[in-house]
PDB file of C-alpha atoms in Angstrom:
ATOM      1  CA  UNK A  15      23.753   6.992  17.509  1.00 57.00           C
ATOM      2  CA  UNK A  16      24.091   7.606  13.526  1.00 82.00           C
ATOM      3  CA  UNK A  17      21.111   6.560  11.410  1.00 84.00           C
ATOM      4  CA  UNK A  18      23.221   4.514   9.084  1.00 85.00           C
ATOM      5  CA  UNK A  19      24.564   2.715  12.072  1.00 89.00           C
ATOM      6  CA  UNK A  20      20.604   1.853  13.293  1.00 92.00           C
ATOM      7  CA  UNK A  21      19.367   0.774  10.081  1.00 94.00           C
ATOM      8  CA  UNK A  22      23.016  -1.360   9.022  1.00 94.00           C
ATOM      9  CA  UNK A  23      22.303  -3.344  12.819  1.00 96.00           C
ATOM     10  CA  UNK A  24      18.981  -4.307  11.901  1.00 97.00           C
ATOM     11  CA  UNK A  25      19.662  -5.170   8.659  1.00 97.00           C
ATOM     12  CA  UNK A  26      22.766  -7.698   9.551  1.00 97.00           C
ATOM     13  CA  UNK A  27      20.208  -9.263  12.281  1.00 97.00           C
ATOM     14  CA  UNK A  28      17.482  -9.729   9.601  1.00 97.00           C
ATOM     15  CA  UNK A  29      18.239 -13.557   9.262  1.00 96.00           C
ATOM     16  CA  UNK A  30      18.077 -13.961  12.654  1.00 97.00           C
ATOM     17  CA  UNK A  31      14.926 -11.968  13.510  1.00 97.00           C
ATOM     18  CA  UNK A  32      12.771 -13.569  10.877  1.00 98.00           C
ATOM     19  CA  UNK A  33      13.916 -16.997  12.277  1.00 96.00           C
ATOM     20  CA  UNK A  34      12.746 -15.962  15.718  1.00 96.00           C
ATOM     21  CA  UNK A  35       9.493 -15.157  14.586  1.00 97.00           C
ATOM     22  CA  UNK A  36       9.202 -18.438  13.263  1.00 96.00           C
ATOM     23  CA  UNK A  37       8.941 -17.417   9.057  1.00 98.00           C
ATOM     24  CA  UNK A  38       9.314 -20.008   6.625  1.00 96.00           C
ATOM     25  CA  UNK A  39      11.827 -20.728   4.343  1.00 95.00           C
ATOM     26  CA  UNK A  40      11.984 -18.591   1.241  1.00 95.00           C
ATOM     27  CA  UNK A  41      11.978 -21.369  -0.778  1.00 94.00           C
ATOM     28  CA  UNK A  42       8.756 -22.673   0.664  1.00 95.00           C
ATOM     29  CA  UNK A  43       6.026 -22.579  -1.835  1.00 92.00           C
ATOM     30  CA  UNK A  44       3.121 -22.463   1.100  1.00 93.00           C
ATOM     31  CA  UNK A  45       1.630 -18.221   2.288  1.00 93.00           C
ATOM     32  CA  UNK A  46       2.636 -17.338   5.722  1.00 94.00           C
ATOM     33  CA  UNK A  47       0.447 -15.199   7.492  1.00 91.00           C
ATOM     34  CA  UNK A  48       0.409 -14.556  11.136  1.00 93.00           C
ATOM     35  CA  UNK A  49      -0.673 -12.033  13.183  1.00 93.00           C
ATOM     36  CA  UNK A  50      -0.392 -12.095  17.135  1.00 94.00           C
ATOM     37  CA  UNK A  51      -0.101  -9.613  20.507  1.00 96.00           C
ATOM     38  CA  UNK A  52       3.239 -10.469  22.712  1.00 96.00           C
ATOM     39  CA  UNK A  53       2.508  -9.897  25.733  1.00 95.00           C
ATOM     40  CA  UNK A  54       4.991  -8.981  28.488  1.00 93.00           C
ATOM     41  CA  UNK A  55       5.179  -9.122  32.493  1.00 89.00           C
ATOM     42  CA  UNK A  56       5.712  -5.949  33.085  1.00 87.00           C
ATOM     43  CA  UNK A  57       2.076  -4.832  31.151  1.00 85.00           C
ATOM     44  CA  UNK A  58       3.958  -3.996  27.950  1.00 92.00           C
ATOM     45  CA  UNK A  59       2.809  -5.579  24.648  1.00 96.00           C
ATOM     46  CA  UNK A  60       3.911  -5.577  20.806  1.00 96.00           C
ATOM     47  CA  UNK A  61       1.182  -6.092  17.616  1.00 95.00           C
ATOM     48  CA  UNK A  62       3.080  -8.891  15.697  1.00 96.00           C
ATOM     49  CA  UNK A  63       2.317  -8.936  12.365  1.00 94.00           C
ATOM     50  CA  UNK A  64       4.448 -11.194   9.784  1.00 95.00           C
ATOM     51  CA  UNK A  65       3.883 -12.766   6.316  1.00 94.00           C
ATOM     52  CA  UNK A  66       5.504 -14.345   3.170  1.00 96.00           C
ATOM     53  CA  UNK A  67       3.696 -14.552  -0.730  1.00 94.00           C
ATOM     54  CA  UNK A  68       4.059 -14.535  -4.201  1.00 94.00           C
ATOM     55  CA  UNK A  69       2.372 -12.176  -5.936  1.00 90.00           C
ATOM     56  CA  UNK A  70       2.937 -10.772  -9.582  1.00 89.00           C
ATOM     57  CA  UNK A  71       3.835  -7.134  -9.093  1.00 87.00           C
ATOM     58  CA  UNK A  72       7.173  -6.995 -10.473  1.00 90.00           C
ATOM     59  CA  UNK A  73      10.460  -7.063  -8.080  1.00 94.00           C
ATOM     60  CA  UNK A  74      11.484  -3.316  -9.197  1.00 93.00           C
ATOM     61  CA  UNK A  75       8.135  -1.917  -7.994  1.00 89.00           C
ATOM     62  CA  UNK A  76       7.709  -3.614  -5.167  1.00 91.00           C
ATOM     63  CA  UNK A  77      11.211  -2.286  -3.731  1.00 92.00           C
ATOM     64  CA  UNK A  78      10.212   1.592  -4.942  1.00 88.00           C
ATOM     65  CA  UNK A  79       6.757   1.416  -3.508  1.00 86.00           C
ATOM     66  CA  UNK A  80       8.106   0.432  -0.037  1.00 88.00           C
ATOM     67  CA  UNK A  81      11.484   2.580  -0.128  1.00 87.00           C
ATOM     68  CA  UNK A  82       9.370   5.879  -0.903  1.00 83.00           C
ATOM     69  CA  UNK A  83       5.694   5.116   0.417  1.00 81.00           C
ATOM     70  CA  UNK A  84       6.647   2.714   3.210  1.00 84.00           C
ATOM     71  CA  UNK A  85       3.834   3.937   5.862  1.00 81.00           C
ATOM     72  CA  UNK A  86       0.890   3.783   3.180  1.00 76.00           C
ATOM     73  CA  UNK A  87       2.135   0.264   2.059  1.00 78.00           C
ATOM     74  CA  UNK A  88       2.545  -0.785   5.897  1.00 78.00           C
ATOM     75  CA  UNK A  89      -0.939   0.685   6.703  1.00 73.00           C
ATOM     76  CA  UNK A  90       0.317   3.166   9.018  1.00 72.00           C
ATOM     77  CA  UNK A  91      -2.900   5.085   8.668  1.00 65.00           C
ATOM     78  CA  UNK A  92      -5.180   2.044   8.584  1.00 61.00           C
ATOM     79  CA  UNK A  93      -7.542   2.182   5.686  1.00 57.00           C
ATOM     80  CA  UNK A  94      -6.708   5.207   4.029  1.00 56.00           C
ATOM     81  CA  UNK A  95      -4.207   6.477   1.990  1.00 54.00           C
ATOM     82  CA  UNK A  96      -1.653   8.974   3.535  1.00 52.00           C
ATOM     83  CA  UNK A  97       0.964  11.410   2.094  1.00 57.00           C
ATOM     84  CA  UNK A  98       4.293  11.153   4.128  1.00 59.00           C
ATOM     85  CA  UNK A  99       6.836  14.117   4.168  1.00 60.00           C
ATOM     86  CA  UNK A 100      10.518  12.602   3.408  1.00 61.00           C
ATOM     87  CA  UNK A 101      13.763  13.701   4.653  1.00 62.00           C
ATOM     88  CA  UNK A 102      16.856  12.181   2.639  1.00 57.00           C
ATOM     89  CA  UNK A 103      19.509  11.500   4.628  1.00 59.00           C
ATOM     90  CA  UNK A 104      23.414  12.611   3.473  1.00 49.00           C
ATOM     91  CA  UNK A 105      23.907   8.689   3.039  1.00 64.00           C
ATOM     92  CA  UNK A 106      21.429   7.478  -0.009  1.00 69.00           C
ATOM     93  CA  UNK A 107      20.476   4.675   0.932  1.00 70.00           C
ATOM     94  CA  UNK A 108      18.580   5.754   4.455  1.00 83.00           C
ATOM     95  CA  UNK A 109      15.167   8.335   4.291  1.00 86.00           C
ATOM     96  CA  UNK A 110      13.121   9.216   6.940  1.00 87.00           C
ATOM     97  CA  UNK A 111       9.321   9.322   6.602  1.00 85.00           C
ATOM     98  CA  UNK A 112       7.346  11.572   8.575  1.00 83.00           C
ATOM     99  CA  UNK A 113       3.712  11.478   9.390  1.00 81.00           C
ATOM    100  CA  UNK A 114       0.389  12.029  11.633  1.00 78.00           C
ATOM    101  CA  UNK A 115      -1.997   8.956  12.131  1.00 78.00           C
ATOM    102  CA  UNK A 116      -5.672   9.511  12.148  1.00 74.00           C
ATOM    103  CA  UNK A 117      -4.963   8.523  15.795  1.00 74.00           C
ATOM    104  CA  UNK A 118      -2.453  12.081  16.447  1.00 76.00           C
ATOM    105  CA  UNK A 119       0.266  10.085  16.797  1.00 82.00           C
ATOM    106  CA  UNK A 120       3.523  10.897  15.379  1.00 84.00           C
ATOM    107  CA  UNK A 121       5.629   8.458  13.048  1.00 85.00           C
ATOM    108  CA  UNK A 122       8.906   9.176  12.701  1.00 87.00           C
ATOM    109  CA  UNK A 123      10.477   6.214  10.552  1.00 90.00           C
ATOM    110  CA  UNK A 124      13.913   5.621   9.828  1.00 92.00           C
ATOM    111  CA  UNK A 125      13.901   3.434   6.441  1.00 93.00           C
ATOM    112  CA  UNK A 126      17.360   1.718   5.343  1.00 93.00           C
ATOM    113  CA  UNK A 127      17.365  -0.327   1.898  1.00 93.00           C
ATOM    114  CA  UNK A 128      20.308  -2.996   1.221  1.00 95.00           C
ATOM    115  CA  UNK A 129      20.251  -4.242  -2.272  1.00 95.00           C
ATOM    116  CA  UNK A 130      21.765  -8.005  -2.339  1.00 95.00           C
ATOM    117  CA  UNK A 131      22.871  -8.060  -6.116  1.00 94.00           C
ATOM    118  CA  UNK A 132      19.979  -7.772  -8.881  1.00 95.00           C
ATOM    119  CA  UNK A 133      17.169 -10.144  -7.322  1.00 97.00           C
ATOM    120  CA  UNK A 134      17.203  -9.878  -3.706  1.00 97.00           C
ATOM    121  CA  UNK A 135      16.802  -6.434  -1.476  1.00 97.00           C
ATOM    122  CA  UNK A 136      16.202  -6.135   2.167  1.00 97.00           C
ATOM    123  CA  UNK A 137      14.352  -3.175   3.993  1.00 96.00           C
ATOM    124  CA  UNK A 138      14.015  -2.160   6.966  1.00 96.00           C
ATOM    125  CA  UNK A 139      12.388   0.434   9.480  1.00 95.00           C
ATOM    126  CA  UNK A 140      12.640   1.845  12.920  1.00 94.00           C
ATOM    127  CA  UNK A 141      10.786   4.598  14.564  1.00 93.00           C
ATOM    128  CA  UNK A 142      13.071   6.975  16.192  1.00 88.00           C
ATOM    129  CA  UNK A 143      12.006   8.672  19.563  1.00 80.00           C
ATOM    130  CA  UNK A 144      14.213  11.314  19.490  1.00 66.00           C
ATOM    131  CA  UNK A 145      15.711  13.380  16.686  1.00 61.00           C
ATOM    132  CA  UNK A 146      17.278  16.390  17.145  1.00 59.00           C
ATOM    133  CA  UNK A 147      15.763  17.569  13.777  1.00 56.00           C
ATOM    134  CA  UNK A 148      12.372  16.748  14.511  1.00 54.00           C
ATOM    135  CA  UNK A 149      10.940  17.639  17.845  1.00 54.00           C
ATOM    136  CA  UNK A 150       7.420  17.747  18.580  1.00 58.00           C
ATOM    137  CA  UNK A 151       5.080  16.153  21.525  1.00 67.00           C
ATOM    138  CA  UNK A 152       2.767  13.984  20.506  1.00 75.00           C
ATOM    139  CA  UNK A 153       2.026  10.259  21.001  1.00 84.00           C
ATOM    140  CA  UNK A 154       4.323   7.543  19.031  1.00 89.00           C
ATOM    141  CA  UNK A 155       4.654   3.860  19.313  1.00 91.00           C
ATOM    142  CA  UNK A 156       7.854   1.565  19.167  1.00 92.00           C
ATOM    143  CA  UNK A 157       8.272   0.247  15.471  1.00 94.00           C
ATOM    144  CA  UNK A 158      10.570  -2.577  13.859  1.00 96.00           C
ATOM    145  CA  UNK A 159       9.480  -3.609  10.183  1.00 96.00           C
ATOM    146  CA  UNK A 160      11.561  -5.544   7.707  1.00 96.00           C
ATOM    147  CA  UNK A 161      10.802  -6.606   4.303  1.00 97.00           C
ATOM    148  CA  UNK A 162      12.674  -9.532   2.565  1.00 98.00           C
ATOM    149  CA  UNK A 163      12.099  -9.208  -1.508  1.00 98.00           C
ATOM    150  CA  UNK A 164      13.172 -11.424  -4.054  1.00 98.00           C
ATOM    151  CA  UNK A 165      12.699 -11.634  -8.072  1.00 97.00           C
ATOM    152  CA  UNK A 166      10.932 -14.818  -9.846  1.00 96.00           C
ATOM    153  CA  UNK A 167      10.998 -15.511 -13.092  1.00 93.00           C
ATOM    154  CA  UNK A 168       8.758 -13.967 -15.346  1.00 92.00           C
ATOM    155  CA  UNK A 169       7.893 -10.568 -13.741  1.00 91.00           C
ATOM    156  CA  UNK A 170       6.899 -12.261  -9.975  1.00 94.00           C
ATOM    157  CA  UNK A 171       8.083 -11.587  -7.127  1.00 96.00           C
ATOM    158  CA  UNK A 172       7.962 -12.644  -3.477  1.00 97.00           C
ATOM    159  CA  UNK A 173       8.478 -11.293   0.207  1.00 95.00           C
ATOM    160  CA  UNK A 174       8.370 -11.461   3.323  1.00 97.00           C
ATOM    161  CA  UNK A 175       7.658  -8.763   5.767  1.00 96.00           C
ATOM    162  CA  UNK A 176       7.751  -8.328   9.397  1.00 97.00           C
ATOM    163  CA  UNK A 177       6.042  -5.282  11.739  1.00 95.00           C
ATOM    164  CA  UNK A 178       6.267  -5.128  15.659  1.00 96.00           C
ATOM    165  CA  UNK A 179       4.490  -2.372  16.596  1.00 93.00           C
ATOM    166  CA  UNK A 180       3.942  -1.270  20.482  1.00 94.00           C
ATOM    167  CA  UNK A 181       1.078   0.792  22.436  1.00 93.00           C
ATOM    168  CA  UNK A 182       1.403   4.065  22.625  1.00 91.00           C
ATOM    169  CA  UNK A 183       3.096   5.969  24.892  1.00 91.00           C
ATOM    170  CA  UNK A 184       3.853   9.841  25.392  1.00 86.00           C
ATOM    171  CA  UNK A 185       6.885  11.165  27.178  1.00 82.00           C
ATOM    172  CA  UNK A 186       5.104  10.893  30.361  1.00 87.00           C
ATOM    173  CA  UNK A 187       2.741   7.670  30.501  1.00 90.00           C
ATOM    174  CA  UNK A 188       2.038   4.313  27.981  1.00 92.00           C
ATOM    175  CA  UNK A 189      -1.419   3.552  27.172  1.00 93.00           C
ATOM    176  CA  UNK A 190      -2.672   0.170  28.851  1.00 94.00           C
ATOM    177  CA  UNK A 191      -4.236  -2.378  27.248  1.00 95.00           C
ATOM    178  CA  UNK A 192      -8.527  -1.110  27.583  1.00 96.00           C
ATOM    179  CA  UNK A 193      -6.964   2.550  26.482  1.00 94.00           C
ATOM    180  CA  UNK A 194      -5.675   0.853  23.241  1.00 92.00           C
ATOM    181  CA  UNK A 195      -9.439  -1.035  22.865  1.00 95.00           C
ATOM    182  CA  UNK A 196     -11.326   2.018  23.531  1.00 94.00           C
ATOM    183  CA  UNK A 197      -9.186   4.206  20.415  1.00 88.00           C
ATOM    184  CA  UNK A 198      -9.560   1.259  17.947  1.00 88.00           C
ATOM    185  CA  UNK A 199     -13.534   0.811  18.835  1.00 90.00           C
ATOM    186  CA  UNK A 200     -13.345  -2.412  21.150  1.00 94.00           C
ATOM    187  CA  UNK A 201     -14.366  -2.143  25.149  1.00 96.00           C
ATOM    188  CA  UNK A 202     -12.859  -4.118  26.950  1.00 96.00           C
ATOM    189  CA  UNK A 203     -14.590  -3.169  30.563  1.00 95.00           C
ATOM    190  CA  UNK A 204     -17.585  -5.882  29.109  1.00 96.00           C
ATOM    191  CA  UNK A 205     -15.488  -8.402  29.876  1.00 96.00           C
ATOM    192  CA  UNK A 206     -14.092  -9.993  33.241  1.00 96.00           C
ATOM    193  CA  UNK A 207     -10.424  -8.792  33.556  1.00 95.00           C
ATOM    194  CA  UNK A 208      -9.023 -12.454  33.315  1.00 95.00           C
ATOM    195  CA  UNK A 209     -10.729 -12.806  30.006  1.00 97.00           C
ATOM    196  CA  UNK A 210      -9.765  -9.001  28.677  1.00 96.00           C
ATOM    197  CA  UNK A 211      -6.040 -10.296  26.908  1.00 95.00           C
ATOM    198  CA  UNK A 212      -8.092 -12.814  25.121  1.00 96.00           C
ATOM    199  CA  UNK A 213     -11.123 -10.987  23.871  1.00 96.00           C
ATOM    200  CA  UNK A 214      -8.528  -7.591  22.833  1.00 96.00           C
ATOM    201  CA  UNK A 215      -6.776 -10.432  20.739  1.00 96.00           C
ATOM    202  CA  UNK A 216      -9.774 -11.891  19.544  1.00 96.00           C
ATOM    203  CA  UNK A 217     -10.557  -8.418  18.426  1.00 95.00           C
ATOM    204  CA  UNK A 218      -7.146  -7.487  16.884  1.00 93.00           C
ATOM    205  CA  UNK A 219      -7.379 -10.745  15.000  1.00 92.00           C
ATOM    206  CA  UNK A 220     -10.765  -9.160  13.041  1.00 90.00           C
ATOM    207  CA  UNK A 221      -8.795  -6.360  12.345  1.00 84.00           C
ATOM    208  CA  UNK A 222      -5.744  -8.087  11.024  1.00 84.00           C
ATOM    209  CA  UNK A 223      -8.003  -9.526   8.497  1.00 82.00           C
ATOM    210  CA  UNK A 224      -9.443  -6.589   7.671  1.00 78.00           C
ATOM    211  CA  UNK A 225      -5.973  -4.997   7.296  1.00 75.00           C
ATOM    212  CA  UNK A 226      -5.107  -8.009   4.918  1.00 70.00           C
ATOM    213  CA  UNK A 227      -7.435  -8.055   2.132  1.00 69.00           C
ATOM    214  CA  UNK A 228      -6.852  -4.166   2.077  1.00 69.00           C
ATOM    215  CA  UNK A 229      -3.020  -4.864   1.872  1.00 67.00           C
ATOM    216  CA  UNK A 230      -3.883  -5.777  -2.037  1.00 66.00           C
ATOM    217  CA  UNK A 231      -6.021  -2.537  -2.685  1.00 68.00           C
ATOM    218  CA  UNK A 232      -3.271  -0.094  -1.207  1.00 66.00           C
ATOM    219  CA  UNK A 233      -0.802  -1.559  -3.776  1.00 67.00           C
ATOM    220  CA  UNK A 234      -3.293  -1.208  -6.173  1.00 69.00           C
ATOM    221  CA  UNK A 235      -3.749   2.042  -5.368  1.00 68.00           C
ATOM    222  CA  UNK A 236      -0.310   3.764  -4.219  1.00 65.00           C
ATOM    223  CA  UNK A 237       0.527   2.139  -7.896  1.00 65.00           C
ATOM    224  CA  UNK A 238      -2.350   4.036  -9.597  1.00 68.00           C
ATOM    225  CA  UNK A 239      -1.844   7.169  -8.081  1.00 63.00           C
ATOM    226  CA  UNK A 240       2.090   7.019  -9.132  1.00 60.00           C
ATOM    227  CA  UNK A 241       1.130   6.217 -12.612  1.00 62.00           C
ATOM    228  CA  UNK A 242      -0.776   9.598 -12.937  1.00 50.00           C
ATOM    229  CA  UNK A 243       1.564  11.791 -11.577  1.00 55.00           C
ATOM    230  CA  UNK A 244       3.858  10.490 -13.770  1.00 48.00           C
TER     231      UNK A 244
END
């Protein structure tokens, strides 16, 4: 399956997937922030991550910052900042990013960007499990993340972004849910087992805060650093 083609069907079911996970309209002047773990029958469970804000950085730089540093802006690493090796695709408009978390597992992100005119751009992100130009071993995790970006007047802008991410899983097993505790510093074998979805969400929710209020620093920052090298 052709990367254009993968990053072209997300993008045309955008709309759709935004309205599933229950985002506001655009033109709604309230923050949306919500962060949540789906989980499935069959053990299986996503991190659900969305929002929607206004903020001041202007439209162009928001766009740049997540078409060429998209795993430092998403917080791939989780608190610090990362350098991601890029692979340009022979259609412009999709890049893959490439990088280790502090965690040894392997991103491999497909990233497609579809301009809408002048004021509105949507982009969005898969990981892809298999590439023939890319093989290695380690751990990865199931990724979806859109962003939604449109200009305001006078050098604002707003988005909306969503990221499902899932455990992680090899080629031979998938981490259950008191593996996942244990690498992020939460145990889960305190707890009776009936209780053990609620507390690891409980827990995730701290960290989604966390994650948050750094959100604004790594901006900050993946913006400073660009200014110098420049």
């Amino acid at each position: 399956m052709g990367k254009s083609w993968i990053t072209k069907h997300i993008y045309h079911n955008a709309a759709a997937t935004f309205h599933r996970h229950r985002f506001p309209s655009m033109s709604s002047p309230d923050d949306f922030h919500e962060f949540y773990i789906d989980f499935a029958e069959s053990g299986t469970f996503d991190y659900v991550h969305c929002r929607q804000f206004e903020e001041a950085t202007p439209y162009e730089v928001v766009c740049n910052l997540y078409q060429h540093h998209i795993c430092s802006m998403m917080l791939a690493d989780g608190f610090g900042p990362v350098e991601t090796q890029i692979d340009k695709e022979a259609d412009e408009t999709t890049i893959v990013h490439r990088m280790k978390t502090p965690l040894a597992e392997q991103i491999n992100l497909l990233c497609g960007v579809f301009p809408e005119g002048d004021d509105r751009c949507i982009i969005v992100a898969q990981q892809i499990h298999d590439d023939e130009s890319f093989k290695h071993n380690h751990g990865q995790r199931n990724r979806l993340w859109m962003a939604e970006i449109h200009r305001l007047p006078i050098g604002r802008t707003k988005r909306r972004i969503l990221h499902r991410v899932s455990q992680a899983f090899t080629a031979t097993s998938m981490a259950t849910m008191e593996e996942e505790a244990t690498a992020w510093g939460c145990n889960l074998s305190l707890y009776p087992e009936d209780l053990r979805e609620a507390k690891y969400t409980e827990f995730c929710l701290g960290l989604a805060r966390m994650m948050h209020v750094n959100a604004a620093r790594r901006l900050r920052d993946v913006r400073e650093r660009l200014e110098i090298k420049s």
